[in-house]
Coordinates of N, CA and C in Angstrom, one line a residue:
M25 N 112.5 111.6 95.7 CA 111.1 112.1 95.8 C 110.8 112.2 97.3
E26 N 110.2 113.4 97.6 CA 109.8 113.6 99.1 C 108.5 112.9 99.4
Y27 N 108.4 112.6 100.7 CA 107.2 111.8 101.2 C 105.9 112.6 100.9
L28 N 105.9 113.9 101.0 CA 104.7 114.7 100.7 C 104.3 114.5 99.2
E29 N 105.3 114.5 98.3 CA 105.0 114.3 96.9 C 104.5 112.9 96.6
I30 N 105.1 112.0 97.3 CA 104.7 110.5 97.1 C 103.2 110.4 97.6
L31 N 102.9 111.0 98.7 CA 101.6 110.9 99.3 C 100.6 111.5 98.3
E32 N 100.9 112.6 97.7 CA 100.0 113.2 96.8 C 99.7 112.3 95.5
I33 N 100.8 111.7 95.1 CA 100.7 110.8 93.9 C 99.7 109.6 94.3
L34 N 99.9 109.1 95.5 CA 99.1 108.0 96.0 C 97.6 108.4 96.2
K35 N 97.4 109.5 96.7 CA 96.0 110.1 96.8 C 95.4 110.2 95.4
Q36 N 96.2 110.7 94.5 CA 95.6 110.9 93.1 C 95.3 109.6 92.5
Q37 N 96.1 108.6 92.7 CA 95.9 107.2 92.2 C 94.5 106.7 92.7
E38 N 94.3 106.9 94.0 CA 93.1 106.4 94.6 C 91.9 107.2 94.1
E39 N 92.0 108.4 93.8 CA 90.9 109.3 93.4 C 90.5 108.9 91.9
V40 N 91.5 108.6 91.1 CA 91.3 108.3 89.7 C 90.8 106.9 89.5
L41 N 91.4 105.9 90.2 CA 91.2 104.5 90.0 C 90.0 103.9 90.7
K42 N 88.8 104.4 90.3 CA 87.6 104.0 91.0 C 86.7 103.3 89.9
F43 N 85.8 102.5 90.4 CA 85.0 101.6 89.5 C 83.6 102.2 89.5
K44 N 82.9 102.0 88.4 CA 81.5 102.4 88.2 C 80.7 101.2 88.8
H45 N 81.2 100.0 88.7 CA 80.6 98.8 89.2 C 81.7 97.8 89.4
F46 N 81.5 96.7 90.2 CA 82.5 95.7 90.4 C 81.8 94.4 90.7
T47 N 82.0 93.5 89.7 CA 81.3 92.1 89.8 C 82.4 91.1 89.8
N48 N 82.0 89.8 90.0 CA 83.0 88.7 90.0 C 83.7 88.7 88.6
A49 N 82.9 89.0 87.6 CA 83.5 89.0 86.2 C 84.6 90.1 86.1
D50 N 84.3 91.2 86.7 CA 85.3 92.3 86.7 C 86.6 91.9 87.5
A51 N 86.3 91.2 88.6 CA 87.5 90.7 89.4 C 88.3 89.7 88.5
W52 N 87.7 88.8 87.8 CA 88.4 87.9 86.9 C 89.2 88.6 85.8
E53 N 88.6 89.5 85.2 CA 89.2 90.2 84.1 C 90.4 91.0 84.7
L54 N 90.2 91.8 85.7 CA 91.3 92.6 86.4 C 92.4 91.7 86.9
G55 N 92.0 90.7 87.6 CA 93.0 89.7 88.1 C 93.9 89.1 87.0
S56 N 93.2 88.8 85.9 CA 93.9 88.1 84.8 C 94.9 89.1 84.1
I57 N 94.5 90.4 84.1 CA 95.4 91.4 83.5 C 96.7 91.5 84.5
I58 N 96.5 91.6 85.8 CA 97.6 91.7 86.7 C 98.5 90.5 86.6
V59 N 97.9 89.3 86.5 CA 98.7 88.0 86.3 C 99.5 88.1 85.0
E60 N 98.9 88.6 84.0 CA 99.6 88.6 82.7 C 100.8 89.6 82.8
E61 N 100.6 90.8 83.4 CA 101.6 91.8 83.7 C 102.8 91.2 84.5
A62 N 102.4 90.4 85.5 CA 103.4 89.8 86.3 C 104.2 88.8 85.5
R63 N 103.5 88.0 84.7 CA 104.1 86.9 83.9 C 105.1 87.6 82.9
K64 N 104.6 88.7 82.3 CA 105.4 89.4 81.2 C 106.7 89.9 81.9
N65 N 106.7 90.3 83.1 CA 107.9 90.9 83.8 C 108.6 89.9 84.6
N66 N 108.2 88.6 84.6 CA 108.9 87.6 85.4 C 108.8 87.9 86.9
F67 N 107.7 88.4 87.4 CA 107.5 88.7 88.8 C 106.9 87.5 89.5
P68 N 107.6 87.0 90.5 CA 107.0 85.8 91.3 C 106.0 86.2 92.3
A69 N 104.9 86.7 91.8 CA 103.9 87.3 92.7 C 102.7 86.4 93.1
A70 N 102.1 86.7 94.2 CA 100.8 86.2 94.6 C 99.8 87.3 94.4
I71 N 98.7 87.0 93.9 CA 97.7 88.1 93.5 C 96.3 87.6 94.0
S72 N 95.7 88.5 94.7 CA 94.4 88.2 95.3 C 93.4 89.4 95.2
I73 N 92.1 89.1 94.9 CA 91.1 90.1 95.0 C 90.1 89.7 95.9
K74 N 89.8 90.4 97.0 CA 88.9 90.0 98.0 C 87.9 91.1 98.3
L75 N 86.7 90.6 98.6 CA 85.6 91.6 99.0 C 85.7 91.8 100.5
N76 N 85.1 92.9 101.0 CA 85.1 93.1 102.4 C 84.4 92.1 103.3
N77 N 83.5 91.3 102.7 CA 82.8 90.3 103.4 C 83.7 89.0 103.6
G78 N 84.9 89.1 103.1 CA 85.8 88.0 103.3 C 85.9 87.1 102.1
Y79 N 85.0 87.2 101.1 CA 85.0 86.3 99.9 C 86.2 86.7 99.0
T80 N 86.9 85.6 98.6 CA 88.0 85.8 97.6 C 87.4 85.6 96.2
V81 N 87.4 86.6 95.4 CA 86.8 86.5 94.1 C 87.8 86.2 93.0
F82 N 89.1 86.4 93.3 CA 90.2 86.0 92.4 C 91.5 85.7 93.2
Q83 N 92.2 84.7 92.8 CA 93.5 84.4 93.4 C 94.4 83.6 92.5
Y84 N 95.6 84.0 92.5 CA 96.6 83.3 91.7 C 98.0 83.4 92.3
G85 N 98.8 82.4 92.3 CA 100.1 82.4 92.9 C 101.1 81.7 91.9
F86 N 102.1 82.5 91.5 CA 103.1 81.9 90.6 C 103.9 80.9 91.4
D87 N 104.6 80.0 90.7 CA 105.4 79.0 91.4 C 106.4 79.7 92.3
G88 N 106.6 79.2 93.5 CA 107.5 79.8 94.5 C 106.7 80.7 95.5
T89 N 105.5 80.9 95.3 CA 104.7 81.7 96.3 C 104.1 80.7 97.3
G90 N 103.8 81.2 98.5 CA 103.2 80.2 99.4 C 102.6 80.9 100.6
L91 N 102.7 80.3 101.8 CA 102.1 80.7 103.0 C 102.6 82.1 103.4
D92 N 103.9 82.3 103.3 CA 104.4 83.6 103.7 C 103.8 84.7 102.9
H93 N 103.6 84.5 101.6 CA 102.9 85.6 100.8 C 101.5 85.7 101.3
K94 N 100.8 84.7 101.6 CA 99.4 84.7 102.1 C 99.4 85.6 103.4
N95 N 100.3 85.4 104.3 CA 100.3 86.1 105.5 C 100.6 87.6 105.3
W96 N 101.5 87.9 104.4 CA 101.7 89.3 104.0 C 100.5 90.0 103.4
M97 N 99.8 89.2 102.6 CA 98.6 89.7 101.9 C 97.5 90.0 102.9
E98 N 97.3 89.1 103.9 CA 96.3 89.3 104.9 C 96.6 90.6 105.7
R99 N 97.8 90.9 106.0 CA 98.2 92.0 106.8 C 98.0 93.3 106.0
K100 N 98.4 93.2 104.7 CA 98.2 94.4 103.8 C 96.7 94.7 103.7
E101 N 95.9 93.6 103.4 CA 94.4 93.8 103.3 C 93.8 94.4 104.5
N102 N 94.2 94.0 105.7 CA 93.7 94.5 107.0 C 93.9 96.0 107.0
T103 N 95.1 96.5 106.5 CA 95.4 97.9 106.5 C 94.4 98.7 105.7
V104 N 94.2 98.2 104.5 CA 93.2 98.8 103.6 C 91.8 98.9 104.2
K105 N 91.4 97.8 104.8 CA 90.1 97.7 105.4 C 89.9 98.7 106.6
V106 N 90.9 98.8 107.4 CA 90.8 99.7 108.6 C 91.1 101.2 108.3
K107 N 92.0 101.4 107.4 CA 92.4 102.8 107.1 C 91.8 103.4 105.9
A108 N 91.1 102.6 105.1 CA 90.4 103.0 103.9 C 91.3 103.8 102.9
M109 N 92.5 103.2 102.7 CA 93.4 103.7 101.8 C 94.4 102.6 101.4
S110 N 95.2 102.8 100.3 CA 96.1 101.8 100.0 C 97.1 101.6 101.0
S111 N 97.7 100.4 101.1 CA 98.7 100.1 102.2 C 100.0 101.0 101.9
M112 N 100.2 101.4 100.6 CA 101.4 102.2 100.3 C 101.1 103.6 100.8
R113 N 99.9 104.1 100.7 CA 99.5 105.4 101.2 C 99.5 105.5 102.7
A114 N 99.2 104.4 103.3 CA 99.3 104.3 104.8 C 100.7 104.5 105.2
Y115 N 101.6 103.8 104.5 CA 103.1 103.9 104.8 C 103.5 105.4 104.6
A116 N 103.2 106.0 103.5 CA 103.6 107.4 103.2 C 103.0 108.3 104.3
T117 N 101.7 108.1 104.6 CA 101.1 108.9 105.7 C 101.8 108.9 107.0
L118 N 102.2 107.7 107.4 CA 103.0 107.5 108.7 C 104.3 108.3 108.6
K119 N 105.0 108.2 107.4 CA 106.2 108.9 107.2 C 106.1 110.4 107.3
V120 N 105.0 110.9 106.6 CA 104.8 112.3 106.6 C 104.5 112.8 108.0
Q121 N 103.7 112.1 108.8 CA 103.3 112.5 110.1 C 104.3 112.1 111.2
N122 N 105.3 111.3 110.7 CA 106.4 110.9 111.6 C 105.8 110.1 112.8
I123 N 105.0 109.1 112.5 CA 104.4 108.3 113.5 C 104.5 106.8 113.1
T124 N 104.1 105.9 113.9 CA 104.2 104.5 113.6 C 102.8 103.8 113.7
L125 N 102.7 102.5 113.3 CA 101.5 101.8 113.4 C 100.9 101.9 114.9
A126 N 101.8 101.9 115.8 CA 101.3 101.9 117.2 C 100.5 103.2 117.5
D127 N 100.9 104.3 116.9 CA 100.1 105.5 117.0 C 98.7 105.4 116.5
W128 N 98.5 104.5 115.6 CA 97.2 104.2 115.1 C 96.5 103.1 115.8
F129 N 97.2 102.6 116.9 CA 96.7 101.5 117.7 C 96.5 100.2 116.9
L130 N 97.5 100.0 115.9 CA 97.4 98.8 115.1 C 98.7 97.9 115.4
D131 N 98.4 96.6 115.5 CA 99.4 95.6 115.8 C 100.2 95.2 114.5
P132 N 101.5 95.3 114.4 CA 102.2 95.0 113.2 C 102.1 93.5 112.9
M133 N 101.7 92.7 113.8 CA 101.4 91.2 113.5 C 100.2 91.1 112.7
E134 N 99.3 92.1 112.7 CA 98.0 92.0 112.0 C 97.9 93.0 110.8
Y135 N 98.7 94.0 110.8 CA 98.7 95.1 109.8 C 100.1 95.3 109.2
S136 N 100.1 95.7 107.9 CA 101.3 95.9 107.2 C 101.2 97.3 106.5
I137 N 102.3 98.1 106.6 CA 102.3 99.4 105.9 C 103.3 99.4 104.8
C138 N 103.2 98.5 103.9 CA 104.0 98.4 102.7 C 103.2 98.3 101.5
G139 N 103.7 98.6 100.3 CA 102.9 98.6 99.1 C 102.4 97.2 98.8
G140 N 101.2 97.1 98.1 CA 100.7 95.9 97.7 C 99.3 95.6 98.0
A141 N 98.5 96.6 98.5 CA 97.1 96.4 98.7 C 96.4 97.8 98.3
F142 N 95.4 97.6 97.5 CA 94.7 98.8 97.0 C 93.2 98.7 97.1
P143 N 92.5 99.7 97.5 CA 91.1 99.6 97.8 C 90.3 99.5 96.4
I144 N 89.3 98.7 96.4 CA 88.3 98.6 95.3 C 87.2 99.6 95.7
N145 N 87.2 100.8 95.1 CA 86.3 101.8 95.5 C 85.3 102.0 94.3
V146 N 84.0 101.7 94.6 CA 82.9 101.8 93.7 C 82.2 103.1 93.9
E147 N 82.0 103.9 92.8 CA 81.3 105.1 92.9 C 79.9 104.9 93.5
G148 N 79.5 105.7 94.4 CA 78.2 105.6 95.1 C 78.1 104.5 96.2
M149 N 79.1 103.7 96.2 CA 79.1 102.6 97.3 C 80.3 102.7 98.2
G150 N 81.4 103.2 97.8 CA 82.6 103.2 98.7 C 83.5 102.0 98.5
I151 N 84.3 101.8 99.4 CA 85.3 100.6 99.3 C 84.6 99.3 99.6
I152 N 84.6 98.4 98.7 CA 83.9 97.1 98.8 C 84.9 96.0 98.9
G153 N 86.2 96.2 98.7 CA 87.2 95.1 98.7 C 88.6 95.7 98.5
T154 N 89.5 94.7 98.3 CA 90.9 95.0 98.1 C 91.6 94.2 97.1
I155 N 92.5 94.8 96.3 CA 93.3 94.1 95.4 C 94.7 94.0 96.0
I156 N 95.2 92.7 96.1 CA 96.5 92.5 96.9 C 97.5 91.8 96.1
V157 N 98.8 92.3 96.2 CA 99.9 91.6 95.5 C 101.0 91.5 96.5
S158 N 101.7 90.4 96.5 CA 102.9 90.1 97.3 C 103.9 89.3 96.6
G159 N 105.2 89.7 96.9 CA 106.2 88.8 96.3 C 107.3 89.5 95.5
I160 N 107.1 90.8 95.2 CA 108.1 91.5 94.4 C 108.9 92.4 95.3
S161 N 108.5 93.7 95.4 CA 109.1 94.6 96.3 C 108.0 95.6 96.8
V162 N 108.3 96.4 97.7 CA 107.2 97.3 98.2 C 106.6 98.1 97.1
A163 N 107.5 98.8 96.4 CA 107.0 99.7 95.3 C 106.4 98.9 94.1
M164 N 107.0 97.8 93.8 CA 106.6 97.0 92.6 C 105.3 96.2 92.9
D165 N 105.1 95.8 94.1 CA 103.8 95.1 94.5 C 102.7 96.2 94.2
H166 N 102.9 97.4 94.6 CA 101.9 98.5 94.5 C 101.7 98.8 93.0
D167 N 102.9 99.0 92.3 CA 102.8 99.4 90.9 C 102.2 98.3 90.0
L168 N 102.3 97.1 90.3 CA 101.7 96.0 89.5 C 100.2 96.2 89.6
I169 N 99.7 96.5 90.7 CA 98.2 96.7 90.9 C 97.8 98.0 90.1
I170 N 98.6 99.1 90.2 CA 98.3 100.3 89.4 C 98.3 100.0 87.9
E171 N 99.3 99.3 87.5 CA 99.4 98.9 86.0 C 98.1 98.2 85.6
G172 N 97.7 97.2 86.4 CA 96.5 96.4 86.0 C 95.3 97.3 86.0
L173 N 95.1 98.2 87.0 CA 94.0 99.0 87.1 C 93.9 100.0 86.0
C174 N 95.1 100.6 85.6 CA 95.1 101.5 84.5 C 94.7 100.9 83.2
Q175 N 95.1 99.7 83.0 CA 94.7 98.9 81.8 C 93.2 98.6 81.8
Y176 N 92.7 98.1 82.9 CA 91.3 97.7 83.1 C 90.4 98.9 83.0
L177 N 90.8 100.0 83.7 CA 89.9 101.2 83.7 C 90.1 102.1 82.5
K178 N 91.1 101.8 81.6 CA 91.5 102.6 80.5 C 91.9 104.0 80.9
V179 N 92.9 104.0 81.8 CA 93.5 105.3 82.3 C 94.8 105.4 81.5
D180 N 94.9 106.4 80.7 CA 96.1 106.5 79.8 C 97.4 106.9 80.6
Y181 N 97.2 107.9 81.5 CA 98.4 108.4 82.2 C 98.1 108.6 83.7
L182 N 98.9 108.2 84.5 CA 98.8 108.4 85.9 C 100.2 108.4 86.5
K183 N 100.6 109.4 87.4 CA 101.9 109.4 88.0 C 102.1 108.1 88.8
R184 N 103.2 107.5 88.7 CA 103.5 106.2 89.4 C 104.7 106.3 90.3
I185 N 104.8 105.3 91.2 CA 106.0 105.2 92.1 C 106.5 103.8 91.8
K186 N 107.8 103.8 91.2 CA 108.3 102.5 90.8 C 109.5 102.1 91.6
E187 N 109.9 102.9 92.6 CA 111.0 102.6 93.4 C 110.6 102.6 94.9
D188 N 111.2 101.7 95.7 CA 111.0 101.7 97.1 C 111.4 103.1 97.7
F189 N 110.8 103.5 98.8 CA 111.2 104.7 99.4 C 111.2 104.6 100.9

């Protein structure tokens, strides 16, 4: 798959997977769906849902997850907050434009451009937080979030990226 095609798929995912509202109860239900999908697939993932004000409304880590996952999750979340797009889309954007994080004036110690962080975009409000997964692979961290969102938002079909690129 070409980077431009990947970028278009990622843009479509962000356009379709928006919320009408987002409460702590929504975070619990969505987070629980993602945890169950990870459990079903034996993914050793760390999962977090955070609001832009810094409040963590959901968090779960399977056995074997730890501080390294937390650090990756923070860097992925930072990317979503600054670039207003999924961390996977940020990666694809850099590839298409043939540039690096440095061209965006972002420090790789603080930001990560790999899959696993997706914006919580509420209609009429914009991006209010981030769903974050770490511990599988670049593509599968991202796709686990997409699977959870599709189930929660009742989206029957959406093009997906299931392999690292």
